[in-house]
mmCIF file of C-alpha atoms in Angstrom:
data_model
loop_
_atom_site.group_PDB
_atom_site.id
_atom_site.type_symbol
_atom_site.label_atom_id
_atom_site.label_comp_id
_atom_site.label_asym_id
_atom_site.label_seq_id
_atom_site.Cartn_x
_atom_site.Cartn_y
_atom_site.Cartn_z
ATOM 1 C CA UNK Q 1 18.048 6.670 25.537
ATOM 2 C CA UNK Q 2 21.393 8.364 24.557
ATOM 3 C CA UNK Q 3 23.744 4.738 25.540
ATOM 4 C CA UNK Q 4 22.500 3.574 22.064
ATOM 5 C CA UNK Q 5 22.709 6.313 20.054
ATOM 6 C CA UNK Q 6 26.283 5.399 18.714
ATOM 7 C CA UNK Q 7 25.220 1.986 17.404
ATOM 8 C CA UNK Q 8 24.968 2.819 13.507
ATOM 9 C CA UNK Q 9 22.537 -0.093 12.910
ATOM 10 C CA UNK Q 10 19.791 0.995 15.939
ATOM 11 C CA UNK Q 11 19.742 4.129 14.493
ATOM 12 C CA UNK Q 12 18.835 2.801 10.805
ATOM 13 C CA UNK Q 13 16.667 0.557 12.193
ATOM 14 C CA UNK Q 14 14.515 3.482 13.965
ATOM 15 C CA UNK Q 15 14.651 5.278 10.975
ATOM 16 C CA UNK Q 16 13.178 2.311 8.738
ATOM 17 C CA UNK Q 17 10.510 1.656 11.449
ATOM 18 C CA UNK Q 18 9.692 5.750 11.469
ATOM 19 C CA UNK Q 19 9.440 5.625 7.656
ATOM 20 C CA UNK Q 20 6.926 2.777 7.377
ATOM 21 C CA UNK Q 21 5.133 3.737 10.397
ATOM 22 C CA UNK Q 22 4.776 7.451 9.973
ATOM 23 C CA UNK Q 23 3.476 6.941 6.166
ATOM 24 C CA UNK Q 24 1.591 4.550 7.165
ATOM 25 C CA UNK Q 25 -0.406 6.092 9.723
ATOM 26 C CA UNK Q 26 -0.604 9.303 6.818
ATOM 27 C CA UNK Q 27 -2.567 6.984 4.511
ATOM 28 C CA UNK Q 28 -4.554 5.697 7.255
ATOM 29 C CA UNK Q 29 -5.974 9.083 7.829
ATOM 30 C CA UNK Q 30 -7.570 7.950 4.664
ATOM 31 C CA UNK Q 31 -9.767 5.633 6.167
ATOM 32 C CA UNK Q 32 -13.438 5.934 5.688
ATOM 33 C CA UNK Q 33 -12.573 9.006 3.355
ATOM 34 C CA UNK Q 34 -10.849 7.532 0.066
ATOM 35 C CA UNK Q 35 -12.715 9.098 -3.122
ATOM 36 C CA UNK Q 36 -14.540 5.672 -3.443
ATOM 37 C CA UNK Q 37 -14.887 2.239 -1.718
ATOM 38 C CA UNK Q 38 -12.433 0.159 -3.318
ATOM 39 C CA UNK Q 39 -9.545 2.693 -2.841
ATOM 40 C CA UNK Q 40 -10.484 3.671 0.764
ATOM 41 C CA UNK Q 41 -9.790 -0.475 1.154
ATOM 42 C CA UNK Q 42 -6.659 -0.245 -1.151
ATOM 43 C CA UNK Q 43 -4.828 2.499 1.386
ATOM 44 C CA UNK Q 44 -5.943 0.987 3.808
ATOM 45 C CA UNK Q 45 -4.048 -2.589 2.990
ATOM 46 C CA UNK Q 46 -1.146 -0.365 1.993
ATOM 47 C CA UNK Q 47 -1.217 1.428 5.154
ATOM 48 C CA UNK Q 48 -1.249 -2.319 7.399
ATOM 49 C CA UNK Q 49 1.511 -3.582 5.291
ATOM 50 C CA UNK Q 50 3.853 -0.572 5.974
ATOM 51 C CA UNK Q 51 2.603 -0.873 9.889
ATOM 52 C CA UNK Q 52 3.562 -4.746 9.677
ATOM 53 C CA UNK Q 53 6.943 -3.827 8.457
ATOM 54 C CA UNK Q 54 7.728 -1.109 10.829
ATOM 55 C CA UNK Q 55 7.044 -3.667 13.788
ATOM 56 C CA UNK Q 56 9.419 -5.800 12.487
ATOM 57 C CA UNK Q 57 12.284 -2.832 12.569
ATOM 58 C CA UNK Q 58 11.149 -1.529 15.667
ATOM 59 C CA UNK Q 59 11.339 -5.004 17.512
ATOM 60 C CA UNK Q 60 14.381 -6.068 15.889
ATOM 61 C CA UNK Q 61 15.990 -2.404 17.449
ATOM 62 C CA UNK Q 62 14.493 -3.530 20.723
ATOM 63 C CA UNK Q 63 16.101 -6.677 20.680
ATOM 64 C CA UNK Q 64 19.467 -5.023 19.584
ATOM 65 C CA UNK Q 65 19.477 -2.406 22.121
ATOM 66 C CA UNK Q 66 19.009 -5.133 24.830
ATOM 67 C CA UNK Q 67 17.450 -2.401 27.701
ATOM 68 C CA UNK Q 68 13.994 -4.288 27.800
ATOM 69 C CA UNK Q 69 12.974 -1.186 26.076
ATOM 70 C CA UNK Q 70 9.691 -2.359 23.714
ATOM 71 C CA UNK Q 71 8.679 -2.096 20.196
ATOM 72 C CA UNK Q 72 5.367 0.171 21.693
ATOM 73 C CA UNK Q 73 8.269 2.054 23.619
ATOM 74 C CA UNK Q 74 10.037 2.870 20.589
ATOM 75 C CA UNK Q 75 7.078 4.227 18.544
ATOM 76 C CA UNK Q 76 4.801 5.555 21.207
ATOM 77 C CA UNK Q 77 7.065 7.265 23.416
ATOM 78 C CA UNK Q 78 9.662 8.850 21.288
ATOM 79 C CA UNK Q 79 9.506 12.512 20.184
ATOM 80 C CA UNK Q 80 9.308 13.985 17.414
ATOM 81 C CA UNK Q 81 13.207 15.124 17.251
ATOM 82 C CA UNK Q 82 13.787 11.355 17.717
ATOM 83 C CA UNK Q 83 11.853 10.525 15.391
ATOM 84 C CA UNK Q 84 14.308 9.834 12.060
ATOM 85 C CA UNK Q 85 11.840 9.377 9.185
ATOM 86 C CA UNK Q 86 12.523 11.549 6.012
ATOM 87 C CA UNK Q 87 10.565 14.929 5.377
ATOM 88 C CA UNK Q 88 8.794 13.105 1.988
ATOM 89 C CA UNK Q 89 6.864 10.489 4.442
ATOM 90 C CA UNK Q 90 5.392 13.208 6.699
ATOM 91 C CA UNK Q 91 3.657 15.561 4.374
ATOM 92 C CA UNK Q 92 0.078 15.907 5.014
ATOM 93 C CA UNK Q 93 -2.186 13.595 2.998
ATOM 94 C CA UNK Q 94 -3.556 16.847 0.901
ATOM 95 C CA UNK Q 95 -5.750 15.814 -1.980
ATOM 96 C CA UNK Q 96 -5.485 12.082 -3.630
ATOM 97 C CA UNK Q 97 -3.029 13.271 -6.245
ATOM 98 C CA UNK Q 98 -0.494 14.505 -3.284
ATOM 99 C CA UNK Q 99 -1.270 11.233 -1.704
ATOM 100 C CA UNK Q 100 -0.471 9.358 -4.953
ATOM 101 C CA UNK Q 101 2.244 11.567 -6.112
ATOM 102 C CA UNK Q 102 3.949 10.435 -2.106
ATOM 103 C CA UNK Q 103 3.637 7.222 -2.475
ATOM 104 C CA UNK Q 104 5.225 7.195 -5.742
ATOM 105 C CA UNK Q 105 8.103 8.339 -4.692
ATOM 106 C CA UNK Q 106 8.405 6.407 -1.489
ATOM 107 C CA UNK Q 107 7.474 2.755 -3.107
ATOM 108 C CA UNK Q 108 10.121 3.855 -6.171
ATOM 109 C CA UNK Q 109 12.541 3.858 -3.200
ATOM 110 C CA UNK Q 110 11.117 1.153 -0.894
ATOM 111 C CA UNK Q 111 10.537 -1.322 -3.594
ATOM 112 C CA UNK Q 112 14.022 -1.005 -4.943
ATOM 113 C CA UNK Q 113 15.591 -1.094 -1.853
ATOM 114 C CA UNK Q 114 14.195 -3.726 0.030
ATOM 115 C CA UNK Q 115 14.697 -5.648 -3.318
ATOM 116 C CA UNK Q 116 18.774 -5.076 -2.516
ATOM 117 C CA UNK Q 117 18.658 -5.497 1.158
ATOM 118 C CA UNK Q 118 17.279 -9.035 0.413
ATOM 119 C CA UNK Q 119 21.311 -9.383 0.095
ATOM 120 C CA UNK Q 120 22.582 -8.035 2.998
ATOM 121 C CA UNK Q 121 24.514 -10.173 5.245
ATOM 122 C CA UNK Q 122 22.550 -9.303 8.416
ATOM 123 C CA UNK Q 123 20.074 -11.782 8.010
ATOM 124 C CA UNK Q 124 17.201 -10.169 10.293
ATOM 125 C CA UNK Q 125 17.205 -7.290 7.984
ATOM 126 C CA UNK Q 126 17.306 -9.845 4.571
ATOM 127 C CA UNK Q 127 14.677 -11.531 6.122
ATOM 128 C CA UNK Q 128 12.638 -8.560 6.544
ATOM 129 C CA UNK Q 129 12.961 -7.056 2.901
ATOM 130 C CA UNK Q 130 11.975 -10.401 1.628
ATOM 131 C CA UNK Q 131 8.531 -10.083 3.456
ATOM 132 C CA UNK Q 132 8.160 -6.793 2.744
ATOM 133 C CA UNK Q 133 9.328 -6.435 -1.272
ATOM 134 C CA UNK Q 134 6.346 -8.194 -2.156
ATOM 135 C CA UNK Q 135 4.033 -5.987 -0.229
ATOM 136 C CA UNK Q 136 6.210 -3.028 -2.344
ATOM 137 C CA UNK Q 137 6.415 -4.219 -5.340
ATOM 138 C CA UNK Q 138 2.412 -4.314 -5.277
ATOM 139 C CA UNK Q 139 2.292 -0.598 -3.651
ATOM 140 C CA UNK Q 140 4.475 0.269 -6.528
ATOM 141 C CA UNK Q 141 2.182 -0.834 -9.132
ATOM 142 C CA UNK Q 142 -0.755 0.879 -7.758
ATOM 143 C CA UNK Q 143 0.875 3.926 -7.487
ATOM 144 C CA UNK Q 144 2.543 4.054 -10.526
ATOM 145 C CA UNK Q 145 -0.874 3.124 -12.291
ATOM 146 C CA UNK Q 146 -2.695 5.989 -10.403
ATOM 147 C CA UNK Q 147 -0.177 8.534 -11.080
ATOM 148 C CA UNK Q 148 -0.348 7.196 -15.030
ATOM 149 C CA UNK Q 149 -4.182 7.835 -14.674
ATOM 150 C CA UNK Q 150 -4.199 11.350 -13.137
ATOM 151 C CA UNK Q 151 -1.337 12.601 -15.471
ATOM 152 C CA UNK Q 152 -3.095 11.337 -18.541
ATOM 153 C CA UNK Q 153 -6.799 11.813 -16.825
ATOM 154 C CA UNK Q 154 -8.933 14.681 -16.992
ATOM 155 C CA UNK Q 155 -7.791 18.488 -17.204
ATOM 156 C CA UNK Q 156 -8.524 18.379 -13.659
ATOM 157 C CA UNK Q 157 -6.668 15.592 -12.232
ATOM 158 C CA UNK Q 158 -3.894 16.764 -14.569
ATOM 159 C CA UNK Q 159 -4.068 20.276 -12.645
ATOM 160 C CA UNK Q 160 -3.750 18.239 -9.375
ATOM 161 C CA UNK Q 161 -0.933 16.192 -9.954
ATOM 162 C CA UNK Q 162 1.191 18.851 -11.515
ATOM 163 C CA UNK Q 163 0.308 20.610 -8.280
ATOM 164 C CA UNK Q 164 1.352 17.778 -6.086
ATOM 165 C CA UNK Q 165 4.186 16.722 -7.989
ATOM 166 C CA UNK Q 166 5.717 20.779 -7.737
ATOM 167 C CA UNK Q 167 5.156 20.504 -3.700
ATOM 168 C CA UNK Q 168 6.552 16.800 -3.112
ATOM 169 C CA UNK Q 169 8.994 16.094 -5.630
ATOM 170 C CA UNK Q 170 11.569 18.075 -3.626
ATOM 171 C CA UNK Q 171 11.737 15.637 -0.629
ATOM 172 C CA UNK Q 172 13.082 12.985 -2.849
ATOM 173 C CA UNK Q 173 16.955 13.489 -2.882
ATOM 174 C CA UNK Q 174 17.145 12.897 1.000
ATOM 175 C CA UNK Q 175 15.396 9.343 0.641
ATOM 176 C CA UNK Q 176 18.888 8.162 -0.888
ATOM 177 C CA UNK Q 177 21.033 10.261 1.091
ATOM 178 C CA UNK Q 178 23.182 8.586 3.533
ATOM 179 C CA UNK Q 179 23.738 9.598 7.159
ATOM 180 C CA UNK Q 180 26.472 8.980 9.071
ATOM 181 C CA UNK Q 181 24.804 5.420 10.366
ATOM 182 C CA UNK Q 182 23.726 4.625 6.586
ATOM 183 C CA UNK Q 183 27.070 5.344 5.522
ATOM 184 C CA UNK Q 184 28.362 2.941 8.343
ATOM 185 C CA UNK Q 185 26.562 0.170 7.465
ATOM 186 C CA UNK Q 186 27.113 1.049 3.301
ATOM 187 C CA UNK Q 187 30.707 0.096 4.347
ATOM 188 C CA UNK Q 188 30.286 -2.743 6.059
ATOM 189 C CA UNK Q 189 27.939 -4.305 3.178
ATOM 190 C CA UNK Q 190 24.696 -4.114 5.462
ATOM 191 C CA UNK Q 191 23.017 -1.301 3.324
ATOM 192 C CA UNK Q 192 23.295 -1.350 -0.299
ATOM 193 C CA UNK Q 193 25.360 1.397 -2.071
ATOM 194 C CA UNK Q 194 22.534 3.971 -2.843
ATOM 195 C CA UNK Q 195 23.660 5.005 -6.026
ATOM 196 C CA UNK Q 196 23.563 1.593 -7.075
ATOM 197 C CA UNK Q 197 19.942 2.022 -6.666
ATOM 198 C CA UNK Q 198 19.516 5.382 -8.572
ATOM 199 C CA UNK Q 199 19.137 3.852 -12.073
ATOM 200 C CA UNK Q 200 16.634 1.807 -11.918
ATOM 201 C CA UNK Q 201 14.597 4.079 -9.899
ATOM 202 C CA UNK Q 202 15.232 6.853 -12.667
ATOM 203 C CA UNK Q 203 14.466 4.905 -15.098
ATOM 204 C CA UNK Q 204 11.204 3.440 -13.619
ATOM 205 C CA UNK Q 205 10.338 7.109 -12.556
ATOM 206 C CA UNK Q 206 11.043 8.362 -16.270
ATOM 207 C CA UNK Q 207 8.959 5.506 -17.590
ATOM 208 C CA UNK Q 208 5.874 6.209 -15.386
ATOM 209 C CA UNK Q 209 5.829 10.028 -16.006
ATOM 210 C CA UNK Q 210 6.175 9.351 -19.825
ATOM 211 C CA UNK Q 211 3.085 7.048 -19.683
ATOM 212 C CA UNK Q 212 1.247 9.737 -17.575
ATOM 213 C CA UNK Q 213 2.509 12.838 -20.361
ATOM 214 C CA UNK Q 214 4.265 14.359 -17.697
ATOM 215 C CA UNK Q 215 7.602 16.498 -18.799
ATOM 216 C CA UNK Q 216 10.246 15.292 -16.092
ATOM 217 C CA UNK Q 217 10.894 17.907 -13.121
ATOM 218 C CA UNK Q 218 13.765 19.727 -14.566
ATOM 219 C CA UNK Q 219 16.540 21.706 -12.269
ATOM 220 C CA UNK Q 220 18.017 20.740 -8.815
ATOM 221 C CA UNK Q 221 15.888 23.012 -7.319
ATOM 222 C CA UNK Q 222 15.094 23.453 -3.383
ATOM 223 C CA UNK Q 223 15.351 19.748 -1.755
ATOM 224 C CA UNK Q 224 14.198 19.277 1.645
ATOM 225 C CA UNK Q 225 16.331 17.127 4.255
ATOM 226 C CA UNK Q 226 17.364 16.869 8.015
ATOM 227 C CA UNK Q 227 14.205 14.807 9.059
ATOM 228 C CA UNK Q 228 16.046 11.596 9.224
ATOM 229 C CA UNK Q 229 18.601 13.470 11.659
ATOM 230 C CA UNK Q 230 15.425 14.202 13.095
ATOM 231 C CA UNK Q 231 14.907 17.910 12.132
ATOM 232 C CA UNK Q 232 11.388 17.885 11.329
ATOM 233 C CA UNK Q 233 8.798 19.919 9.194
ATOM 234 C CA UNK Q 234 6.045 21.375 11.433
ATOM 235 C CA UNK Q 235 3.529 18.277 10.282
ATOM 236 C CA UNK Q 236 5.341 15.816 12.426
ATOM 237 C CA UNK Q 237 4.369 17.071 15.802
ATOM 238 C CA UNK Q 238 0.896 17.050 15.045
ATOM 239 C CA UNK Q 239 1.170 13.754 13.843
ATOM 240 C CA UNK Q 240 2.834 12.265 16.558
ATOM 241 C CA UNK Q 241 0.238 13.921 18.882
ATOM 242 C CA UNK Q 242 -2.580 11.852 17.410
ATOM 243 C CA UNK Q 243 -0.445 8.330 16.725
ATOM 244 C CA UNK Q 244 0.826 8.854 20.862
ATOM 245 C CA UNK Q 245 -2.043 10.274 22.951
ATOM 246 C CA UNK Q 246 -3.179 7.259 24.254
ATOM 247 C CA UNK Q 247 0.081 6.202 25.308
ATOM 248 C CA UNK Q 248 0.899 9.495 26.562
ATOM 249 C CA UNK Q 249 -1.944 10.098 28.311
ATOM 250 C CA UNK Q 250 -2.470 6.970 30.065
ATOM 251 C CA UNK Q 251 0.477 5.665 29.903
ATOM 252 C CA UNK Q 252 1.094 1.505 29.987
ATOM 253 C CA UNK Q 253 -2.294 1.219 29.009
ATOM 254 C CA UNK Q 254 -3.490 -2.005 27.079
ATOM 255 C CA UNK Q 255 -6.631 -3.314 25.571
ATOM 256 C CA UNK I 1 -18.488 6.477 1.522
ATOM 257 C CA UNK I 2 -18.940 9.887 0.049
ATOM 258 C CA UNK I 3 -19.094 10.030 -4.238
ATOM 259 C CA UNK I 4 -16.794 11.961 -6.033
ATOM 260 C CA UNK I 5 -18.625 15.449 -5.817
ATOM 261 C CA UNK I 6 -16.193 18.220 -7.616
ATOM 262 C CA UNK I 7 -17.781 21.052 -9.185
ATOM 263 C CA UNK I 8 -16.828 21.045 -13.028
ATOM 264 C CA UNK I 9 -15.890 17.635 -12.933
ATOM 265 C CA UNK I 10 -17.906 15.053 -14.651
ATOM 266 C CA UNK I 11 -20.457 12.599 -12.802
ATOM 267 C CA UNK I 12 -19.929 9.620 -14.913
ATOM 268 C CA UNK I 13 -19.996 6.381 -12.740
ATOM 269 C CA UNK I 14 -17.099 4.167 -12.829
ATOM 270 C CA UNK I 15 -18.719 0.975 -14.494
ATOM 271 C CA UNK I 16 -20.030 -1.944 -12.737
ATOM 272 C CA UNK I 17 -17.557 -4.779 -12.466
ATOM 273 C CA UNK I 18 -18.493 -8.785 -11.197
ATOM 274 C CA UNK I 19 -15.887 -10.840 -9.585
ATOM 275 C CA UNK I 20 -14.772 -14.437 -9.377
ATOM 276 C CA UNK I 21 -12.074 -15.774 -7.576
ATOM 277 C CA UNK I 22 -10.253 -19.168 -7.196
ATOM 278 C CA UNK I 23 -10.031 -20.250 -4.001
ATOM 279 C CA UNK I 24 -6.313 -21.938 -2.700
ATOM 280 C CA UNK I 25 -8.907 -25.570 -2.654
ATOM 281 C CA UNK I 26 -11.374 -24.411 -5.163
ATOM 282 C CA UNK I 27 -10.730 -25.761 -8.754
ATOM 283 C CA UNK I 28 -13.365 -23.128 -10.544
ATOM 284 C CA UNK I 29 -13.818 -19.329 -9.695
ATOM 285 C CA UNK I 30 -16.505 -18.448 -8.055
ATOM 286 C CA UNK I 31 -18.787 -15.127 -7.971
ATOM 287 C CA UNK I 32 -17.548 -12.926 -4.706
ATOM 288 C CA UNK I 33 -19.235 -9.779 -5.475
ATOM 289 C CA UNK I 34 -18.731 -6.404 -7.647
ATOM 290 C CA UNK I 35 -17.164 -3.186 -7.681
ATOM 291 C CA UNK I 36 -16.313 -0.240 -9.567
ATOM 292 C CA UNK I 37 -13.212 0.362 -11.861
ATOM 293 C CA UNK I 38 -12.493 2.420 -14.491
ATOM 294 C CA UNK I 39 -11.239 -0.180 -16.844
ATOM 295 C CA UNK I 40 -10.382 -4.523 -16.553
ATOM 296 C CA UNK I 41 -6.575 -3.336 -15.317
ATOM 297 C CA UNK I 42 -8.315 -1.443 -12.372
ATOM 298 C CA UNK I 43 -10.875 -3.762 -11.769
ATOM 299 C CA UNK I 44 -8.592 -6.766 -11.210
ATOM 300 C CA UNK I 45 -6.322 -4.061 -8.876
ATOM 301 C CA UNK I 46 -9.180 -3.360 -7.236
ATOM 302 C CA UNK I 47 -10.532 -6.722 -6.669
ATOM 303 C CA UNK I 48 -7.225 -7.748 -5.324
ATOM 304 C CA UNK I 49 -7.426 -5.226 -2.296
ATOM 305 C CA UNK I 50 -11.308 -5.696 -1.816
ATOM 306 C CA UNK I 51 -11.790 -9.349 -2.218
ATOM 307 C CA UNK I 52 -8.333 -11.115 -1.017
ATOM 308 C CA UNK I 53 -7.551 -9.489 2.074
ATOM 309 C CA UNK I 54 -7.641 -12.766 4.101
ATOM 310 C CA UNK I 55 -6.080 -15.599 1.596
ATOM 311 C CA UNK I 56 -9.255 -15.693 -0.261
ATOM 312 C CA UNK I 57 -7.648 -16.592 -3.510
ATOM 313 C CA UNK I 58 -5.140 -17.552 -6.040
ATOM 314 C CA UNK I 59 -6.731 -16.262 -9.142
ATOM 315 C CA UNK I 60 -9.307 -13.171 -10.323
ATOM 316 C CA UNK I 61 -11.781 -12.590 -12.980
ATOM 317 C CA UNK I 62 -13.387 -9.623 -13.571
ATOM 318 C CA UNK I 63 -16.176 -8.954 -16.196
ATOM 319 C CA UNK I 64 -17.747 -5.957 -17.232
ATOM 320 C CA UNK I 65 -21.642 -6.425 -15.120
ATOM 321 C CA UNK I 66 -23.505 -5.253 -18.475
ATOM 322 C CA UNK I 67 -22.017 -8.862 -20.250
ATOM 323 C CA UNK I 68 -23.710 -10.859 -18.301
ATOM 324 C CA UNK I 69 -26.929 -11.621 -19.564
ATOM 325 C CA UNK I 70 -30.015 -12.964 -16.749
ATOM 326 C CA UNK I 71 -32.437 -15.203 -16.642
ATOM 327 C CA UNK I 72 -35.820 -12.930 -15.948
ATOM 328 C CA UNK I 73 -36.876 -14.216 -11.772
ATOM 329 C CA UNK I 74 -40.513 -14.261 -13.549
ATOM 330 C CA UNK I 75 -40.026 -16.808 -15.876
ATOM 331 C CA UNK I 76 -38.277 -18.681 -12.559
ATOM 332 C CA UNK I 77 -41.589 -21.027 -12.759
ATOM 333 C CA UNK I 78 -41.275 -22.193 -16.400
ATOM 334 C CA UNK I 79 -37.582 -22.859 -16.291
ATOM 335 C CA UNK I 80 -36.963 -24.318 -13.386
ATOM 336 C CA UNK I 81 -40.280 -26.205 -11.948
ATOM 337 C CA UNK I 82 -40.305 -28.621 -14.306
ATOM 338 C CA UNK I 83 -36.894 -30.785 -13.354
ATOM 339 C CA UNK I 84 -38.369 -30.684 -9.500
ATOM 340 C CA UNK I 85 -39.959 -34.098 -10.367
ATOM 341 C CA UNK I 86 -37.582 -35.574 -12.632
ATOM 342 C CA UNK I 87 -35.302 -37.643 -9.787
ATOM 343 C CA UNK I 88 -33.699 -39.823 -12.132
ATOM 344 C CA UNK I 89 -31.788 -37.219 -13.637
ATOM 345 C CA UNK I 90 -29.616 -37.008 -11.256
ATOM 346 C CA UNK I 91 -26.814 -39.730 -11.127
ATOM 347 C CA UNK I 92 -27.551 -40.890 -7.695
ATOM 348 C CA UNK I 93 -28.378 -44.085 -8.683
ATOM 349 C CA UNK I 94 -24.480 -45.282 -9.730
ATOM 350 C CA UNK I 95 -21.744 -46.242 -7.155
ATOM 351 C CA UNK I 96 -18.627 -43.460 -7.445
ATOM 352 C CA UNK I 97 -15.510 -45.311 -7.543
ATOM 353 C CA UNK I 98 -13.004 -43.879 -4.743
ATOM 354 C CA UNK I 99 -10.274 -42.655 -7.048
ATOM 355 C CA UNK I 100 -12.690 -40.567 -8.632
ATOM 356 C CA UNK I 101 -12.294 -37.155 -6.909
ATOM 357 C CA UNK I 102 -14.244 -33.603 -6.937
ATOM 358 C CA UNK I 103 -17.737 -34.789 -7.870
#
């Protein structure tokens, strides 16, 4: 496991695959409990869509690392130090406004990034963002709408989302901070500068909270970070132990 | 599916919505089923995740299930009966040219 650890684009890929795949197992903890019908089935397609594009990652690190290693090898049997998603992506589900508030803040990043990595010379990855920036670009309409509609809702979804946007909007900073393999490939052209993406996702994030009545979060503040060098909150673990028992427990298994 | 059951909050139903959707071959929407949504921007959102998960479609309606007005089933006899034995009616009778399409 360690002979590939130097290889700046493995590593990002793992990292994008742990992103999309960690969220998206979060939101399908949803399943079969969303507050009605029609948005149980919407985070559920959201969930599938992030799946789909972590597959992609993981088999196109597989393929790069070249040690017959698989894409089920890479997400089931990896711990959770390995794992390189960011803190935001791991919080627990909570209520739907935490949920919303998340995913607001991830597709504000996802959307705008994939939309640049359509770009980048490596054409697996290019090819990859344009699959997936469509699948975004809807995610980030339905969150933005939702967050619109609990910010300008009732007093009580009002309550929740201020709530959820005080715990969550501190893992934001450390989507669009580089790590040594990010900054690697920023230099080579194979990421997109990242504060290249900052305006428009300000200005898309300013937009939505004005429509939802919601005074910007003011202040640096506290920001959480280290989970994409794999320093994890304590949710991980527990997450992992559900998404890998099967694998862990028997071991090869297939059905 | 369990309702929205939050003390202090209010009970109000989401309104009833009916859906039609265009079909990649289909040239006119057709009725798929209903849902709930808030308002028409919801209901079309929602539509979109419940009703074209598998390439259904290429185009939504939504209408609000209260503007649609009904025949009543009871008067099904009056209304309908009547054309059973009225054959010529229906333009059976004339050869379709073949570079007429969608009849």
């Amino acid at each position: 496991m360690a002979s590939s650890h130097s290889h700046p684009l493995f590593d990002y890929l793992l990292q994008a695959a742990d992103t999309s795949l960690v969220l998206g197992h979060r939101l399908s903890e949803w399943c079969g409990h969303g507050p009605v019908l029609e948005q149980d089935l919407a985070l559920a397609n959201i969930a599938l869509d992030l799946l789909g594009e972590a597959r992609s990652y993981y088999q196109y690190a597989a393929e790069l690392e070249g040690l017959g290693r698989t894409e089920d090898d890479l997400a089931y049997l990896r711990s959770a130090v390995e794992y390189r998603n960011p803190l935001l992506v791991e919080q627990p589900n909570g209520d739907f406004a935490h949920t919303v508030v998340r995913q607001f803040l991830f597709d504000n990043y996802h959307y705008h990034l994939l939309k640049a990595l359509q770009a980048s010379p490596d054409a697996t990855l290019a090819a990859i963002a344009e699959k997936a920036v469509k699948e975004a670009a809807y995610h980030l309409k339905w969150s933005s709408e939702w967050l619109i509609r609990l910010g300008d809702g009732t007093d009580e979804s009002r309550r929740r989302l201020d709530k959820a946007i005080a715990t969550l909007w501190r893992y934001q900073d450390e989507l669009l901070a580089p790590t040594p393999a990010e900054a690697a490939l920023q230099a080579l052209g194979v990421l997109p500068a990242y504060h290249d993406l900052q305006p428009t996702m300000q200005a898309h994030a300013a937009h939505v909270l004005a429509e939802a009545t919601v005074p910007a979060p003011t202040g640096p503040g506290y920001q959480g970070a280290g989970g994409k060098l794999g320093r994890h909150s304590e949710h991980l673990g527990y997450l992992l132990a559900e998404l890998q028992y099967l694998q862990r427990t028997y071991p090869g298994l297939q059905w | 599916m369990t309702a929205l059951n939050i003390p202090g909050m209010t009970q109000a139903e989401w309104p009833l919505w009916e859906v039609f959707i265009r079909s990649k071959q289909g040239l006119d929407h057709k009725h798929v089923g209903s849902l709930h949504a808030a308002d028409a921007p919801m209901a079309l959102q929602n539509a979109r995740d419940v009703y074209t998960r598998r390439l259904e479609g290429v185009s939504i309606w939504v209408v609000e299930s209260q503007h649609i007005h009904a025949s009543n089933p009871d008067d099904a006899a009056e209304l309908f009966d009547p054309a059973a034995d009225k054959v010529y009616r229906h333009p059976t009778f004339f050869p379709v040219p073949d570079s007429i399409k969608h009849m």
